[in-house]
Amino acid sequence: MNYIKLLKKLLSDGIHSWIVSILLLWYSHLQVSVLWNRVLSSPFCISNGTRQGGILSPTLFNRYVLDMIVSLLTSRVGCNVGGLFVNILAYADDMAILAPSWHALQDLIKTMEYELAEIDMLCNTKKTVCMVFSPTEKRKIVATSFPPPVLNNEALKCVTEFKYLGHIICNNLSDDKYISREIRNLFVRTNMLSRRFGSCSFDVKIALFRSFCICFYGSALWQFIV
């Protein structure tokens, strides 16, 4: 993240100049150290990016990429999800682009590339993949294979499943692999509690089980396909 371009965006939004000056001073003197094997390195300066774990960092990053997201949304190229027009899902720097066709996807990628170049950012093509979801009605399938989309002059890898924000997404819309993983994790956590806290009272065991073993984050989105 280019600090100067971020601060210009904040000034254009009407943020008071003294707040921007504080951020400029803050980020221009930002230093970090690396802790490895109980050894702390000497501090060194970093010249871009937000502070990891900082409360303000998500807000600053969202503002930094806002223009890119607005350009994608106003392109009117995307998918209709439950009557709502959607072409990008963003959680900080984890982003997913949705398109109804290969050409639409490539158009959105080109728009994204242009906007990211304006703010000195690049997508990591090593961590970016493409997934094709076939229509539920077979008669609506127009092709079974597609050329890989191109990002930063590199062909993207096409996959049938991908882990996104902790969720395993499959191109057949099945959550079986994700559910199986959570079942295994449940057994692992339960066995760990049984070994370490076997001598505790029943009430303590119940409290620990509720805290560490029955957290099914995202389970409301699971879809069972028979």
Coordinates of C-alpha atoms in Angstrom, one line a residue:
M1 CA 0.0 0.0 0.0
N2 CA 1.4 3.3 -1.1
Y3 CA 1.1 5.6 1.9
I4 CA 1.1 8.9 -0.2
K5 CA -1.8 7.7 -2.4
L6 CA -3.7 6.5 0.7
L7 CA -3.3 9.9 2.4
K8 CA -4.4 11.7 -0.7
K9 CA -7.5 9.6 -0.8
L10 CA -8.2 10.5 2.9
L11 CA -7.8 14.2 2.2
S12 CA -10.1 14.0 -0.8
D13 CA -12.7 12.4 1.5
G14 CA -12.6 15.4 3.8
I15 CA -10.5 13.9 6.6
H16 CA -9.0 16.7 8.6
S17 CA -5.4 17.5 7.7
W18 CA -4.1 17.1 11.2
I19 CA -5.4 13.5 11.3
V20 CA -3.7 12.8 8.0
S21 CA -0.5 14.4 9.3
I22 CA -0.5 12.0 12.3
L23 CA -1.0 9.0 10.0
L24 CA 1.9 10.3 7.8
L25 CA 4.2 10.6 10.8
W26 CA 3.0 7.3 12.1
Y27 CA 3.6 5.3 9.0
S28 CA 6.8 7.0 7.9
H29 CA 8.4 5.9 11.1
L30 CA 6.9 2.4 11.3
Q31 CA 9.4 -0.2 12.5
V32 CA 9.0 -4.0 13.1
S33 CA 11.0 -6.8 14.6
V34 CA 10.9 -10.5 13.9
L35 CA 10.7 -13.1 16.7
W36 CA 12.1 -16.4 15.6
N37 CA 12.9 -19.3 18.0
R38 CA 12.8 -16.9 21.0
V39 CA 15.3 -14.6 19.3
L40 CA 14.2 -11.0 18.5
S41 CA 15.7 -9.3 15.5
S42 CA 16.8 -5.7 15.4
P43 CA 14.0 -3.3 14.4
F44 CA 13.8 -2.3 10.7
C45 CA 11.6 0.1 8.8
I46 CA 8.8 -0.9 6.5
S47 CA 7.8 1.3 3.6
N48 CA 4.3 0.0 2.7
G49 CA 1.4 -2.0 4.0
T50 CA -0.7 -1.5 7.1
R51 CA 0.1 -2.5 10.7
Q52 CA -0.7 -6.2 11.2
G53 CA -3.4 -6.5 13.8
G54 CA -4.0 -2.7 14.0
I55 CA -7.6 -1.7 14.7
L56 CA -7.4 1.1 12.1
S57 CA -5.7 -1.1 9.4
P58 CA -8.9 -2.7 7.9
T59 CA -10.5 0.7 7.5
L60 CA -7.5 2.2 5.8
F61 CA -7.1 -0.8 3.5
N62 CA -10.8 -0.8 2.6
R63 CA -10.5 2.9 1.7
Y64 CA -7.4 2.2 -0.4
V65 CA -9.1 -0.4 -2.6
L66 CA -12.6 1.3 -2.6
D67 CA -12.2 2.8 -6.0
M68 CA -11.3 -0.5 -7.5
I69 CA -14.4 -2.2 -5.9
V70 CA -16.6 0.7 -7.1
S71 CA -15.3 0.4 -10.7
L72 CA -16.2 -3.3 -10.7
L73 CA -19.6 -2.7 -9.2
T74 CA -20.5 0.0 -11.7
S75 CA -19.3 -2.1 -14.7
R76 CA -22.7 -3.9 -14.5
V77 CA -20.9 -7.2 -15.4
G78 CA -21.6 -9.9 -12.9
C79 CA -24.0 -12.5 -11.4
N80 CA -27.5 -12.3 -10.1
V81 CA -27.6 -13.8 -6.7
G82 CA -31.1 -14.0 -5.2
G83 CA -32.1 -10.9 -7.1
L84 CA -29.0 -9.0 -6.0
F85 CA -26.3 -8.0 -8.5
V86 CA -23.0 -9.3 -7.3
N87 CA -19.6 -9.4 -9.0
I88 CA -17.1 -9.1 -6.1
L89 CA -16.9 -10.4 -2.5
A90 CA -14.2 -8.8 -0.5
Y91 CA -12.8 -9.5 3.0
A92 CA -9.8 -7.2 3.4
D93 CA -7.3 -8.5 0.7
D94 CA -9.2 -11.8 0.2
M95 CA -11.4 -11.2 -2.8
A96 CA -13.6 -13.3 -5.1
I97 CA -14.8 -12.2 -8.5
L98 CA -18.1 -13.6 -9.7
A99 CA -19.0 -13.6 -13.4
P100 CA -21.7 -15.4 -15.5
S101 CA -19.3 -16.3 -18.4
W102 CA -15.6 -16.5 -19.3
H103 CA -15.6 -13.2 -21.3
A104 CA -17.4 -11.4 -18.4
L105 CA -14.8 -12.7 -16.0
Q106 CA -11.9 -11.6 -18.2
D107 CA -13.5 -8.1 -18.5
L108 CA -13.7 -7.8 -14.7
I109 CA -10.1 -9.0 -14.3
K110 CA -9.0 -6.3 -16.8
T111 CA -10.9 -3.6 -14.9
M112 CA -9.3 -4.8 -11.6
E113 CA -5.8 -4.8 -13.1
Y114 CA -6.2 -1.2 -14.3
E115 CA -7.5 0.0 -11.0
L116 CA -4.9 -1.8 -9.0
A117 CA -2.1 -0.4 -11.2
E118 CA -3.4 3.1 -10.3
I119 CA -2.7 2.4 -6.6
D120 CA 0.6 0.4 -7.1
M121 CA -0.9 -3.0 -6.3
L122 CA -0.6 -6.4 -7.9
C123 CA -2.6 -9.6 -7.4
N124 CA -0.6 -12.7 -6.4
T125 CA -1.2 -15.0 -9.3
K126 CA 0.3 -17.9 -7.2
K127 CA -2.6 -17.7 -4.8
T128 CA -5.3 -16.8 -7.3
V129 CA -7.3 -19.6 -8.9
C130 CA -10.4 -20.0 -11.1
M131 CA -13.4 -22.2 -10.5
V132 CA -16.3 -23.0 -12.9
F133 CA -19.7 -23.8 -11.5
S134 CA -21.9 -25.7 -13.9
P135 CA -25.6 -24.8 -14.2
T136 CA -27.9 -27.1 -12.2
E137 CA -29.9 -27.5 -15.4
K138 CA -27.8 -29.5 -17.9
R139 CA -29.5 -27.9 -20.9
K140 CA -28.0 -24.6 -19.9
I141 CA -24.4 -25.8 -20.2
V142 CA -22.9 -24.1 -23.2
A143 CA -19.4 -25.6 -22.8
T144 CA -17.5 -28.1 -20.7
S145 CA -14.0 -26.6 -21.0
F146 CA -12.7 -23.0 -21.0
P147 CA -9.3 -21.3 -21.6
P148 CA -7.8 -20.2 -18.3
P149 CA -8.4 -16.5 -17.5
V150 CA -5.3 -14.3 -17.7
L151 CA -4.2 -12.1 -14.8
N152 CA -1.0 -10.0 -15.0
N153 CA -0.2 -11.8 -18.3
E154 CA -0.2 -15.2 -16.5
A155 CA -2.8 -17.9 -17.0
L156 CA -4.7 -18.7 -13.8
K157 CA -5.0 -22.3 -12.5
C158 CA -8.4 -23.8 -12.8
V159 CA -9.4 -26.0 -9.8
T160 CA -12.4 -28.0 -8.6
E161 CA -12.1 -27.1 -5.0
F162 CA -10.4 -24.3 -3.0
K163 CA -10.1 -23.2 0.6
Y164 CA -11.4 -19.6 1.0
L165 CA -11.5 -17.9 4.4
G166 CA -11.4 -21.3 6.1
H167 CA -14.2 -22.8 4.0
I168 CA -13.7 -25.5 1.4
I169 CA -15.6 -24.5 -1.7
C170 CA -16.3 -27.2 -4.3
N171 CA -17.5 -26.6 -7.9
N172 CA -20.3 -29.1 -7.4
L173 CA -21.7 -26.9 -4.5
S174 CA -21.3 -29.7 -2.0
D175 CA -20.1 -29.1 1.5
D176 CA -19.2 -32.8 2.2
K177 CA -15.5 -32.2 2.4
Y178 CA -15.9 -29.2 4.7
I179 CA -18.3 -31.1 6.9
S180 CA -16.0 -34.1 7.1
R181 CA -13.1 -31.9 8.1
E182 CA -15.1 -30.3 10.9
I183 CA -16.2 -33.7 12.1
R184 CA -12.5 -34.8 12.3
N185 CA -11.6 -31.6 14.1
L186 CA -14.5 -32.2 16.6
F187 CA -13.1 -35.7 17.4
V188 CA -9.5 -34.3 17.7
R189 CA -10.6 -31.5 20.1
T190 CA -12.8 -33.8 22.2
N191 CA -10.0 -36.4 22.6
M192 CA -7.6 -33.7 23.6
L193 CA -9.9 -32.4 26.3
S194 CA -10.6 -36.0 27.5
R195 CA -6.8 -36.7 27.9
R196 CA -5.9 -33.4 29.5
F197 CA -8.9 -32.8 31.7
G198 CA -10.1 -36.3 32.5
S199 CA -9.8 -35.7 36.2
C200 CA -12.0 -32.6 36.2
S201 CA -15.6 -32.5 37.3
F202 CA -18.5 -33.1 35.0
D203 CA -19.5 -29.4 35.0
V204 CA -16.0 -28.3 34.0
K205 CA -15.9 -30.9 31.2
I206 CA -19.2 -29.6 29.9
A207 CA -18.0 -26.0 30.0
L208 CA -14.8 -26.9 28.1
F209 CA -16.7 -29.0 25.6
R210 CA -19.0 -26.1 24.8
S211 CA -16.2 -23.6 24.5
F212 CA -13.8 -25.7 22.4
C213 CA -15.7 -28.4 20.6
I214 CA -19.0 -27.2 19.3
C215 CA -17.9 -24.1 17.4
F216 CA -19.2 -24.6 13.9
Y217 CA -18.3 -21.4 12.3
G218 CA -20.1 -21.0 9.0
S219 CA -22.3 -24.1 9.4
A220 CA -25.4 -22.1 8.6
L221 CA -24.2 -22.0 5.0
W222 CA -23.8 -25.8 4.7
Q223 CA -25.8 -27.4 2.0
F224 CA -26.4 -31.1 2.0
I225 CA -26.6 -32.7 -1.4
V226 CA -28.1 -36.2 -1.6

